[in-house]
Short mmCIF file of C-alpha atoms in Angstrom, two decimals:
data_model
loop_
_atom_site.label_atom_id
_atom_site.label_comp_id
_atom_site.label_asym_id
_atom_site.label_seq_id
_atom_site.Cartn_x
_atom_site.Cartn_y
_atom_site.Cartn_z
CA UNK A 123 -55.45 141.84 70.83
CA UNK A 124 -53.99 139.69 73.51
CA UNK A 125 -51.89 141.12 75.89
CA UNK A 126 -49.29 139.12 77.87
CA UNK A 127 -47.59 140.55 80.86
CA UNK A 128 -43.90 140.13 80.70
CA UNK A 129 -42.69 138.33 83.44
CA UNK A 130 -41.61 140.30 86.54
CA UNK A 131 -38.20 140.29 87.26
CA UNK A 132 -36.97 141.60 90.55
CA UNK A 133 -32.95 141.57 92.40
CA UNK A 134 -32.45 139.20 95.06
CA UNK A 135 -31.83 141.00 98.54
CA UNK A 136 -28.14 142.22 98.65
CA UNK A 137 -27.87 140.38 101.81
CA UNK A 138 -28.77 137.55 100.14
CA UNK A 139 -25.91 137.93 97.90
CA UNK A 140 -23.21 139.32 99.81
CA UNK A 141 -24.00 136.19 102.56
CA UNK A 142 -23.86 134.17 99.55
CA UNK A 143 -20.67 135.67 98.14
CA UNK A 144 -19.10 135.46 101.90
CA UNK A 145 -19.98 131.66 102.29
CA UNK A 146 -18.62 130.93 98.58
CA UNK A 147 -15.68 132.59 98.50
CA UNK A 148 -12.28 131.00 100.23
CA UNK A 149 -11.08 134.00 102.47
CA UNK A 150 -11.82 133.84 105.98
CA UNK A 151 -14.53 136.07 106.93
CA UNK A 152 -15.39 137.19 110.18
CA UNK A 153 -17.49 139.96 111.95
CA UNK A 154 -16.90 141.36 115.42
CA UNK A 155 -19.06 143.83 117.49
CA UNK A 156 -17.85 146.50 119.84
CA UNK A 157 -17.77 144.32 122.42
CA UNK A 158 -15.29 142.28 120.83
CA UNK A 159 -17.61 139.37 120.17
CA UNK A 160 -18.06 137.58 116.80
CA UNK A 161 -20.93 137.70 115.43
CA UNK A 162 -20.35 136.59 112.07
CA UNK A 163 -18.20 133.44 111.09
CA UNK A 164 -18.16 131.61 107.35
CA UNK A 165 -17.15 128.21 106.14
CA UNK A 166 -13.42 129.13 105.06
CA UNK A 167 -13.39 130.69 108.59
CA UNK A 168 -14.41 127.38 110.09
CA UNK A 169 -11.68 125.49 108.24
CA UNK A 170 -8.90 127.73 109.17
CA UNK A 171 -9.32 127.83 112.77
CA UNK A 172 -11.35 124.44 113.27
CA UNK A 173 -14.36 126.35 115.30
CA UNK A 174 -17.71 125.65 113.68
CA UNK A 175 -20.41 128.83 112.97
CA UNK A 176 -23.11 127.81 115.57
CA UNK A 177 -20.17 127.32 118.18
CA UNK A 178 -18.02 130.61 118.02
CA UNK A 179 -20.99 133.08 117.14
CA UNK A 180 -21.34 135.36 120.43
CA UNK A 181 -17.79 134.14 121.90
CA UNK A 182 -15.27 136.71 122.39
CA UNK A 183 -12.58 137.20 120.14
CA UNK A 184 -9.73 137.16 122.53
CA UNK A 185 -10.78 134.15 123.79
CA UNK A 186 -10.93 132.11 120.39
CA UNK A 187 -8.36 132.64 117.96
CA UNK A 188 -5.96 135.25 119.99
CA UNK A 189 -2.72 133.27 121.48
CA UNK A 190 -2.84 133.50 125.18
CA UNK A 191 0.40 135.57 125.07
CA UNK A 192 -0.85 138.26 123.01
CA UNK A 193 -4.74 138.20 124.52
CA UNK A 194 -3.63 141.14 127.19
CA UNK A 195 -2.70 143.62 123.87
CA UNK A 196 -5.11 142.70 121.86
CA UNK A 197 -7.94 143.23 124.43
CA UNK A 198 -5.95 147.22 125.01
CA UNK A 199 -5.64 147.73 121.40
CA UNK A 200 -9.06 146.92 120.89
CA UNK A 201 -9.84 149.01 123.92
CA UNK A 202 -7.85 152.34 122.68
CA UNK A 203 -9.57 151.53 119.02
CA UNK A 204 -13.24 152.08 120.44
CA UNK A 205 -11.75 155.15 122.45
CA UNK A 206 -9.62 157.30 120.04
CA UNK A 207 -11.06 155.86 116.78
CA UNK A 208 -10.02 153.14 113.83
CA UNK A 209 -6.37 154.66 113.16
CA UNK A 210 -4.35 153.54 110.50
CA UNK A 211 -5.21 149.73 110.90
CA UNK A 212 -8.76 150.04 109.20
CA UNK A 213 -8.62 149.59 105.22
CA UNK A 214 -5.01 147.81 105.17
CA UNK A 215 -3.40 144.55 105.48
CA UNK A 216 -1.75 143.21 108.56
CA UNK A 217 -0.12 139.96 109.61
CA UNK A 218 -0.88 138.65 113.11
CA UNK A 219 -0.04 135.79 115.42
CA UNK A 220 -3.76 133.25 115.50
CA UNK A 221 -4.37 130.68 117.25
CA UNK A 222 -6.16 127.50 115.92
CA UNK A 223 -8.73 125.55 118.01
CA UNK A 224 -6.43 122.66 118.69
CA UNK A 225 -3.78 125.02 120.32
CA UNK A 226 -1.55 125.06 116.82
CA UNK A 227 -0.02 128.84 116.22
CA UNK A 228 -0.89 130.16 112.79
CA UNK A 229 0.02 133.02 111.28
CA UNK A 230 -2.81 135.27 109.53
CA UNK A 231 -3.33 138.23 106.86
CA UNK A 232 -5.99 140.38 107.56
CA UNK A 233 -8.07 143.20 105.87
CA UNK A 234 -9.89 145.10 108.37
CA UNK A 235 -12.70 146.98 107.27
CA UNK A 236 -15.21 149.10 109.48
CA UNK A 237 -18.79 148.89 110.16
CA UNK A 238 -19.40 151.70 112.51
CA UNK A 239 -21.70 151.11 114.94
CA UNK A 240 -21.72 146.99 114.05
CA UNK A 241 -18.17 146.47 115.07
CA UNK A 242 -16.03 145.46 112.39
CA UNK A 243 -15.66 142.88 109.56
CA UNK A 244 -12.44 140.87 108.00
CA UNK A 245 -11.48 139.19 105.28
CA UNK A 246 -8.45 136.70 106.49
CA UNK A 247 -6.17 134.44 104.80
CA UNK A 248 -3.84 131.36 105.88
CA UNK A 249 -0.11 132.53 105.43
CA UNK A 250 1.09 130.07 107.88
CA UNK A 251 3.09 128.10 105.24
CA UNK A 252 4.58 131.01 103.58
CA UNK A 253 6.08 132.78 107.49
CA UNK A 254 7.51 129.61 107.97
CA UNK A 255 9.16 129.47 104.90
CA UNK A 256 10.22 132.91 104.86
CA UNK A 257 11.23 132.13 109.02
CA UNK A 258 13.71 129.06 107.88
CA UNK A 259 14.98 131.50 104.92
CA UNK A 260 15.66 133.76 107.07
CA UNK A 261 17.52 131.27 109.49
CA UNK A 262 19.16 130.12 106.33
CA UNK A 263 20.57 133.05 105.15
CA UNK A 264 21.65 133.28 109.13
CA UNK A 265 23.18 129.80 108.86
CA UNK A 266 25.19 130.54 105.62
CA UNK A 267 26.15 134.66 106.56
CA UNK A 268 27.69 132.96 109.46
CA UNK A 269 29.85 130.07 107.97
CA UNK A 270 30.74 132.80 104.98
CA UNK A 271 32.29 135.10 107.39
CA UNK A 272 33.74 132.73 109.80
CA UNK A 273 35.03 130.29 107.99
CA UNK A 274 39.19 129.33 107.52
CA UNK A 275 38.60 130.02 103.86
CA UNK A 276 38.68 131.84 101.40
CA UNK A 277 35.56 132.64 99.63
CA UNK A 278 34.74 134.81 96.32
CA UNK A 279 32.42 135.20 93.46
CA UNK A 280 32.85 136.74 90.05
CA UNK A 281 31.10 137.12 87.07
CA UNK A 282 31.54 136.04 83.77
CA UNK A 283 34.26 138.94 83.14
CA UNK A 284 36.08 138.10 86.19
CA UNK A 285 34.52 141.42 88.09
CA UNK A 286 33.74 140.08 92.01
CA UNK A 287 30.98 140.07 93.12
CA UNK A 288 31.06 139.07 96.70
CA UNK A 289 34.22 137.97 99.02
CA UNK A 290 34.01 136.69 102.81
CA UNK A 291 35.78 137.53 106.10
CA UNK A 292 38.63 135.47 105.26
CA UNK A 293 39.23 136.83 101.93
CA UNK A 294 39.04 140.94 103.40
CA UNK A 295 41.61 139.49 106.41
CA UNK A 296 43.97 137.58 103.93
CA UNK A 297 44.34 139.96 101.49
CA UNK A 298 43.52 143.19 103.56
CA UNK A 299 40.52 144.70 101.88
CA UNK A 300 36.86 145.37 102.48
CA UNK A 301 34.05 143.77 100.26
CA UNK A 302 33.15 147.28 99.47
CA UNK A 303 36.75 148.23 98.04
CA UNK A 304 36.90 144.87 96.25
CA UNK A 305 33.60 144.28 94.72
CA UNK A 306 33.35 145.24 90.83
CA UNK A 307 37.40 144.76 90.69
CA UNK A 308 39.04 142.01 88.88
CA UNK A 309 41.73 139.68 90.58
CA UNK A 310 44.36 141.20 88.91
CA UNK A 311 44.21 144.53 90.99
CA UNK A 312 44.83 142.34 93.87
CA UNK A 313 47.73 140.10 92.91
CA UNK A 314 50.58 139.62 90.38
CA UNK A 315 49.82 139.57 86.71
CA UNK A 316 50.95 135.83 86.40
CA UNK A 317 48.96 134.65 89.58
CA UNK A 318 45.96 136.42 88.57
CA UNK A 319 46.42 135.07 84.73
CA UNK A 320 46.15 131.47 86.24
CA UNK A 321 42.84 131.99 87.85
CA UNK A 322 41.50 133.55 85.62
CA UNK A 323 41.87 130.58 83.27
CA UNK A 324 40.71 128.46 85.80
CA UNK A 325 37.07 130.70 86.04
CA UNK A 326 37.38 130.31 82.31
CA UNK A 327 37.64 126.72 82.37
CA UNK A 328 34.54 126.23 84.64
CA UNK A 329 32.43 128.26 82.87
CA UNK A 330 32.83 127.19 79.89
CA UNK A 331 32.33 123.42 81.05
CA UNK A 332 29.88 124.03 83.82
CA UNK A 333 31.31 122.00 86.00
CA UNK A 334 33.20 121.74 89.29
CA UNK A 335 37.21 122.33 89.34
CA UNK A 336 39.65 121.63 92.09
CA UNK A 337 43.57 122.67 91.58
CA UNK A 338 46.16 123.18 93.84
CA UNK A 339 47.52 127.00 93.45
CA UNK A 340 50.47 128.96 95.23
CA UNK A 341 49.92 132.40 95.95
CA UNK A 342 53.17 134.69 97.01
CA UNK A 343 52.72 137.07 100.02
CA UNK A 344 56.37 138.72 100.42
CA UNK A 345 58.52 136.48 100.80
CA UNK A 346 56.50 133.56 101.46
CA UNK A 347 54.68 131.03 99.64
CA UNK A 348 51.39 129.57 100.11
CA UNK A 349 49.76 127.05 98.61
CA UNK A 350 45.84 127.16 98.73
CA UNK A 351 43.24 124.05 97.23
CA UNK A 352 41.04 125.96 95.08
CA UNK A 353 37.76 124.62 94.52
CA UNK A 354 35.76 126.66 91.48
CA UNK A 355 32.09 125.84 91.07
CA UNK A 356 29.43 127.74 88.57
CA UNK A 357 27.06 130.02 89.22
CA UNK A 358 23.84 129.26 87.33
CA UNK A 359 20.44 130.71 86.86
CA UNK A 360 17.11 128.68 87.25
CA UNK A 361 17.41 127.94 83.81
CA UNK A 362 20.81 126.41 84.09
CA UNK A 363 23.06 128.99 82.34
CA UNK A 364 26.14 130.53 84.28
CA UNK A 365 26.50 133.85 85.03
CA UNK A 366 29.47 133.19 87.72
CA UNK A 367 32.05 131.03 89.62
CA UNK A 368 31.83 130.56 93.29
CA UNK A 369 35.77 130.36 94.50
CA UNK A 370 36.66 127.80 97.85
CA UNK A 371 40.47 128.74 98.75
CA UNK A 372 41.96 126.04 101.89
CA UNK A 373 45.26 127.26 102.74
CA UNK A 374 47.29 123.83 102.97
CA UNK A 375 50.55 125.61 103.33
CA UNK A 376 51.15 124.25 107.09
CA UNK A 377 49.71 120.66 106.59
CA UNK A 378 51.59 120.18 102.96
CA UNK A 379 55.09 120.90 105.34
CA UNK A 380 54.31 119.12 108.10
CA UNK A 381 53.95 115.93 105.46
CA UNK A 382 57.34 116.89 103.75
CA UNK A 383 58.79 117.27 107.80
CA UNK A 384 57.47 113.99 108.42
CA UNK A 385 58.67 112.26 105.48
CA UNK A 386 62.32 113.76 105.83
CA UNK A 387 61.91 112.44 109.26
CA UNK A 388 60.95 108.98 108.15
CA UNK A 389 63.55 108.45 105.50
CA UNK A 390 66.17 109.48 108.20
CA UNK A 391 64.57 107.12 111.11
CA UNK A 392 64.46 104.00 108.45
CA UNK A 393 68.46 105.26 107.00
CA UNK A 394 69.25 105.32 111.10
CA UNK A 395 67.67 101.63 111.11
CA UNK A 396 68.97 99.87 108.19
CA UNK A 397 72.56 101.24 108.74
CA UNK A 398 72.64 100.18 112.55
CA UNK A 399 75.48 97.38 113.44
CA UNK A 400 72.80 94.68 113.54
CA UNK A 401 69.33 93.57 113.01
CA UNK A 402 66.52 95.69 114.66
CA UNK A 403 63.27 93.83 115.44
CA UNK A 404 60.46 93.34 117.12
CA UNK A 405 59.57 89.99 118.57
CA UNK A 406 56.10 88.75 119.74
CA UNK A 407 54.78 85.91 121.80
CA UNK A 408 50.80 85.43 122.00
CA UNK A 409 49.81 84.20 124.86
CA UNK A 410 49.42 80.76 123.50
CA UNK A 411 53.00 80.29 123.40
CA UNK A 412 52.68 81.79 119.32
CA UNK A 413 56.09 83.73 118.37
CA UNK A 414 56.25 85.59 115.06
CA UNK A 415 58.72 89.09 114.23
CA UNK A 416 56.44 91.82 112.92
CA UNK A 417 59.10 94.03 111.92
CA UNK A 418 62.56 93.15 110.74
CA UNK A 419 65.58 95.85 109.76
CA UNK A 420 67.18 95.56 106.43
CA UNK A 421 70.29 93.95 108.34
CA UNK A 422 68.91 90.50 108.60
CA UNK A 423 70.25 90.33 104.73
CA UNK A 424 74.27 90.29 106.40
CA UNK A 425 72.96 88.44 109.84
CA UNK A 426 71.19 85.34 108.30
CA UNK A 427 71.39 85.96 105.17
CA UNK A 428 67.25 85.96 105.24
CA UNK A 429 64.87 88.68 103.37
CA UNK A 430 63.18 91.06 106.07
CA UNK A 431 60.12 89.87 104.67
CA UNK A 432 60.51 86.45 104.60
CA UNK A 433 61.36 86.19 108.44
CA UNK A 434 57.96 88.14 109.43
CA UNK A 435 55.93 86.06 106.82
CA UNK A 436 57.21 82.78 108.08
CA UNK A 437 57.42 83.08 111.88
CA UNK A 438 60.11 80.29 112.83
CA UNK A 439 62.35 80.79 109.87
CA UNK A 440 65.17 82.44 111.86
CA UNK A 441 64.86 80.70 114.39
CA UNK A 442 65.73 77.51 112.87
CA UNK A 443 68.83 78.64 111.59
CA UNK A 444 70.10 78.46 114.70
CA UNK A 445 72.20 76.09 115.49
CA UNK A 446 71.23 72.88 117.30
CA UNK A 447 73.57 72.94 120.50
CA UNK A 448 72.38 76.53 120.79
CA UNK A 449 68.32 76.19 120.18
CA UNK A 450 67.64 75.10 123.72
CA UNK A 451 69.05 77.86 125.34
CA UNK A 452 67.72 80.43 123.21
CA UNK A 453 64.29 78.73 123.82
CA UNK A 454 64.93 78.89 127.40
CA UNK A 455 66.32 82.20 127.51
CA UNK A 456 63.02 83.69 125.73
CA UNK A 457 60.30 82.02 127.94
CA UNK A 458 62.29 83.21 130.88
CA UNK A 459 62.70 86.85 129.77
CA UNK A 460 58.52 86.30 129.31
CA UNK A 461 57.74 85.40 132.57
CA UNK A 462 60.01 87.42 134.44
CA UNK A 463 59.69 90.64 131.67
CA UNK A 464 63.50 91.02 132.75
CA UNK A 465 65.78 91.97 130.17
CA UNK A 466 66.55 89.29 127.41
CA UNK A 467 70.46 88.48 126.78
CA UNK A 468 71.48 85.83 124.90
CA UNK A 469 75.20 84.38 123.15
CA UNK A 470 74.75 81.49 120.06
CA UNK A 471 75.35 80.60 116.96
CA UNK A 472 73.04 80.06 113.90
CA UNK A 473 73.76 78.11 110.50
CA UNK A 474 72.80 80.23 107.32
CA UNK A 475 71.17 78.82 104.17
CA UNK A 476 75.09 78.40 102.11
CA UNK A 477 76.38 76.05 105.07
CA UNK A 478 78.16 79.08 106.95
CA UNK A 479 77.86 79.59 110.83
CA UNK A 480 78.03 82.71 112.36
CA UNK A 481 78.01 83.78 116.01
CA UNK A 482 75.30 86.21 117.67
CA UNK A 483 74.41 88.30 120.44
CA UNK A 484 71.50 89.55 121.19
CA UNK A 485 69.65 92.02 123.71
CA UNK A 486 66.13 93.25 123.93
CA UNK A 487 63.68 94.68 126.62
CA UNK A 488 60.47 93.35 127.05
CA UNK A 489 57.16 95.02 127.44
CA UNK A 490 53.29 93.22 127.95
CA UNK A 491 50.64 94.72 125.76
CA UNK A 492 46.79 94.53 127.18
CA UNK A 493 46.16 91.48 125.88
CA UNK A 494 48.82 89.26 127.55
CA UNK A 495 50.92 89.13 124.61
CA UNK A 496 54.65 89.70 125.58
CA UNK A 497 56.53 92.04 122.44
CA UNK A 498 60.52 91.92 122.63
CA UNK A 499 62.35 95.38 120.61
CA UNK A 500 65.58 94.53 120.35
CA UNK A 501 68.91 93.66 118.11
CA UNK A 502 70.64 91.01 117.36
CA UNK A 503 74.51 91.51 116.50
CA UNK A 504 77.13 89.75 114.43
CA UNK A 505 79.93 88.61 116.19
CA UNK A 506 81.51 85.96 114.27
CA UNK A 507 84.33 88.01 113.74
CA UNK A 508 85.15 88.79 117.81
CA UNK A 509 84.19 85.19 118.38
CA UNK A 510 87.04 84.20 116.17
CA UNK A 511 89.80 86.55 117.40
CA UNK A 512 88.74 85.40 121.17
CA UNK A 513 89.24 81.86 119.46
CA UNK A 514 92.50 82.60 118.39
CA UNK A 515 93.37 84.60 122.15
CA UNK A 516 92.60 81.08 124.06
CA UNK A 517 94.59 79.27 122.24
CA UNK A 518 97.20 82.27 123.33
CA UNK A 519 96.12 81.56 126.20
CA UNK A 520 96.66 78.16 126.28
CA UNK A 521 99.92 78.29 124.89
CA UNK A 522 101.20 81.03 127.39
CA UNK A 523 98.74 79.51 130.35
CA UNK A 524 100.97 77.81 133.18
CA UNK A 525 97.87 75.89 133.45
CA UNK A 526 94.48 75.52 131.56
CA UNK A 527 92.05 73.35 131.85
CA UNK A 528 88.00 73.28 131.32
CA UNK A 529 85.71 72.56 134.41
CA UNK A 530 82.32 72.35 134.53
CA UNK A 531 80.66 75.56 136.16
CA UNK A 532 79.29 74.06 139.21
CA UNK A 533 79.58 75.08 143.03
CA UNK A 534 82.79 74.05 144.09
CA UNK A 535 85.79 75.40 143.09
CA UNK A 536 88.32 72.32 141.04
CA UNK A 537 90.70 71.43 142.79
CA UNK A 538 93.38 72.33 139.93
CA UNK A 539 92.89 75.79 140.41
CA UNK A 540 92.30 75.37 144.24
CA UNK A 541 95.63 74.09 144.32
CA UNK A 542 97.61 77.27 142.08
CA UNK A 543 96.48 79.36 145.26
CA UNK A 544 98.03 79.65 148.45
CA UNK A 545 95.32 78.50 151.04
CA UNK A 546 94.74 81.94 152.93
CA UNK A 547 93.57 83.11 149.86
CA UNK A 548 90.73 80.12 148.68
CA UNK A 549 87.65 82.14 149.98
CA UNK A 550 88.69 85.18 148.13
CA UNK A 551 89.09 82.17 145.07
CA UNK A 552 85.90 81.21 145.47
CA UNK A 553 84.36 84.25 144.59
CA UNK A 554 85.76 84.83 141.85
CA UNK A 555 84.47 81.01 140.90
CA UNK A 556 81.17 82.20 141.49
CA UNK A 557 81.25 85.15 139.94
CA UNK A 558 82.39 83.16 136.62
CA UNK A 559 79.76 80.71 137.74
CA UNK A 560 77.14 83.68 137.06
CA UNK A 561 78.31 84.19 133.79
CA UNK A 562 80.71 87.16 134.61
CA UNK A 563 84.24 87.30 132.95
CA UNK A 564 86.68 87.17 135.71
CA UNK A 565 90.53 88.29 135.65
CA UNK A 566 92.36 88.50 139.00
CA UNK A 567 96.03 88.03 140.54
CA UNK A 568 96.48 86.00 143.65
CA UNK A 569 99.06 84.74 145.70
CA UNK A 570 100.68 81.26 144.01
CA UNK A 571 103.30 78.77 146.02
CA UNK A 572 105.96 80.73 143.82
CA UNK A 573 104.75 84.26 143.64
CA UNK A 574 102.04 86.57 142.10
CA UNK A 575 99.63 84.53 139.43
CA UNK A 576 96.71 85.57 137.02
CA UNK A 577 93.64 83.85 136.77
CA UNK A 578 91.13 84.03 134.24
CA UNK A 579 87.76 82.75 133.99
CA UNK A 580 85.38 82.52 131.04
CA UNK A 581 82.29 81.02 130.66
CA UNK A 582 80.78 79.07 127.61
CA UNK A 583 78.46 76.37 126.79
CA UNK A 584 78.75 72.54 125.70
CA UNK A 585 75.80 71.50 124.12
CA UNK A 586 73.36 72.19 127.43
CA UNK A 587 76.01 72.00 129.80
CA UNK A 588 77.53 75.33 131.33
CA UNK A 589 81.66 74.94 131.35
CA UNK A 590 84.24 77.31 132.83
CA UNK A 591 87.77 77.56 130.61
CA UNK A 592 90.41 78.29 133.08
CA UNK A 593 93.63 79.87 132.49
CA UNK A 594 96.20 80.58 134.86
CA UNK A 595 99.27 82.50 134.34
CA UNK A 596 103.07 83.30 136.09
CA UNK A 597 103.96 87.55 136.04
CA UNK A 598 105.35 88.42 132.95
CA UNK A 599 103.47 85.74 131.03
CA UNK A 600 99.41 87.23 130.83
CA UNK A 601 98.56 87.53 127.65
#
């Protein structure tokens, strides 16, 4: 009978397999003797710290992967290991600062394991991704523990029954609690019935739609009011169902009266400027010679009968309802007030849209903005009425004058008047001639050929020519 051998089996070396097992698997391996060098390095080692096997076997340890900063206590922790023994370190887990061969930090899990008299061997793994993460969590949580408690508002979550279950510095100062008094309480133990009743319809509201909420809500405290924007958002789990509301509360008390200040003081500023005597406005002129009114009172309806709106939208429409004779002077009186940025003053008349004239003064200051354009804030006044009772007092005048005449209001004094005045007295004459001749109103006794007589002087304007009405009275006859 033939006999066949059955084939010989034998196990490979267990070096074999364990230096198989080391190269294969994806752990960081390392071996370091007593003297701190490595003398065993594998390919997931060689990935994670970028030093190949045939260049770090037989280099030291500190020298390698060990930041600089930590390479003094490493090299006396390794020092007091050899000396007192393995400790605690041997046989568990431990996260450590590394150092890659390009000079980037990592951060490195290791299980340290023993080999007596060979040093000792490690299994490491990469877990710089995950101490970063958990670093800018960290900072995170930092970042939002920080705006929580020292933020202006109010902040608060409940659950779905309303219990809290967190509230910020601003909600412990408002409303004098701690978190720890208030959490697991429902609003209701903190404020009215009625107040409490409205958020809690709010929370109801956003939960039940998932969605956002802002409302405006006033809260009592004594004998004050406040009223806070609420903002309600929900709380949701990964899977997208709610299990809270987050609440925002901005007090707006202060800001919602200083609006309702500033709107009672607008309406009175604009009553104070449409129930003035005349017209307020403001008048520009461009430095191209441009003129326009960018703001107009509510008058301008009694002065020229004109629409605020429709003098500023067409820029010369008031101004060419002045009257003819008068134009020229107003013209002049405006470029002169521009140049010399002297206070305008100016008499006329203007001829509204039904035919009627009426007679104006008007008086502004002028200012020059940065960019050369010249801005006039003044008022223009109806004075038709005082224009026609002076009308009617010259022809008083005339009727009680001993003399009256018109002269033209140039240098010399007329020799009419010179002539009413006894001649020790012309100088003093003539200076109240200038005086009129300046535009003043002048009204003076002197010394006649029969006694005491009054003279008055007023000025006024003939088409472009200046003219001085003169009216000259006996005692017992001024008007």
């Amino acid at each position: 009978m033939l006999t066949v051998d059955a084939p010989q089996t034998s196990a490979p070396p267990v070096a074999s397999v364990r230096d198989r097992a080391v190269d294969a698997t994806g752990l960081a391996f390392m071996q370091v003797d007593r003297a701190g060098l490595i003398r065993d390095w594998n390919p997931a080692a060689e990935r994670l710290f970028g030093w190949r096997r045939e260049e770090i076997l037989g280099q030291p340890l500190a020298d390698t992967i060990v930041p600089p900063a930590l390479r003094a206590a490493h090299s006396a922790g390794f020092a007091r290991r050899l000396v007192v023994g393995d400790g605690d370190a041997v046989g568990r887990r431990v996260e450590v600062p590394a150092r890659h061969r390009d000079g980037r930090e990592l951060h490195i899990s290791m299980l340290i394991d023993s080999l007596g008299a060979d040093g000792y061997a490690a299994f490491i793994s990469d877990e710089t991704d995950g101490h970063r993460a958990r670093q800018e969590l960290q900072r995170s949580n930092t970042l939002i523990s920080a705006i929580l408690q020292h933020t202006t508002a109010m902040i608060s979550a409940k659950d779905l029954d309303g219990r809290y279950l967190f509230v910020n510095g601003e909600y412990e100062r408002i409303f004098q609690v701690t978190a720890a008094d208030i959490v697991g309480r429902t609003e209701s133990e903190l404020v009215s019935a009625s107040v409490a009743a409205v958020g809690r319809a709010h929370d109801v509201a956003v939960i039940g739609t998932g969605t956002a909420k802002t409302v405006l809500e006033e809260v009592p405290f004594g004998d004050d009011i406040r009223q806070y924007v609420v903002t309600r958002v929900p709380l949701t789990d990964p899977d997208g169902s709610v299990y809270g509301v987050c609440t925002i509360a901005i007090d707006d008390t202060t800001r919602r009266r200083s609006e309702a200040a500033l709107a009672a003081g607008e309406k009175r500023f604009w009553n104070t400027v449409n129930n003035a005597p005349g017209m307020l406005y403001r008048f520009r002129m461009e430095p191209d010679g441009t003129t326009r009114f960018s703001f107009v009172s509510e008058a301008s309806r009694e002065v020229f009968h004109l629409e605020p709106q429709e003098i500023i939208a067409t820029p010369n429409r008031a101004i060419e309802t002045i009257a003819e004779e008068d134009r020229q002077s107003f013209i002049a009186s405006v470029l002169e007030s521009a140049r010399t940025l002297q206070r305008w003053e100016w008499r006329g008349s203007a001829v509204r849209r039904d035919g009627t004239r009426c007679w104006l003064y008007g008086v502004s200051r002028p200012h020059r903005e940065p960019g050369g354009a010249t801005v006039w804030d003044g008022m223009l006044l109806d004075r038709t009425r005082e224009h026609n009772t002076e009308h009617d007092l010259a022809d008083l005048v005339d009727r009680l004058a001993t003399a009256s005449f018109v002269a033209p209001a140039g240098p010399n004094l007329p020799a009419a008047l010179e002539a009413l005045v006894v001649p020790e007295e012309h100088a003093s004459l003539a200076e109240l001639w200038a005086d009129a001749v300046r535009g003043e109103r002048v009204d003076a006794t002197r010394t006649g050929a029969a006694g005491p007589v009054h003279i008055r002087l007023r000025t006024h304007r003939e088409g472009d020519d200046a003219m001085i009405a003169v009216a000259c009275f006996e005692r017992g006859r001024t008007p």
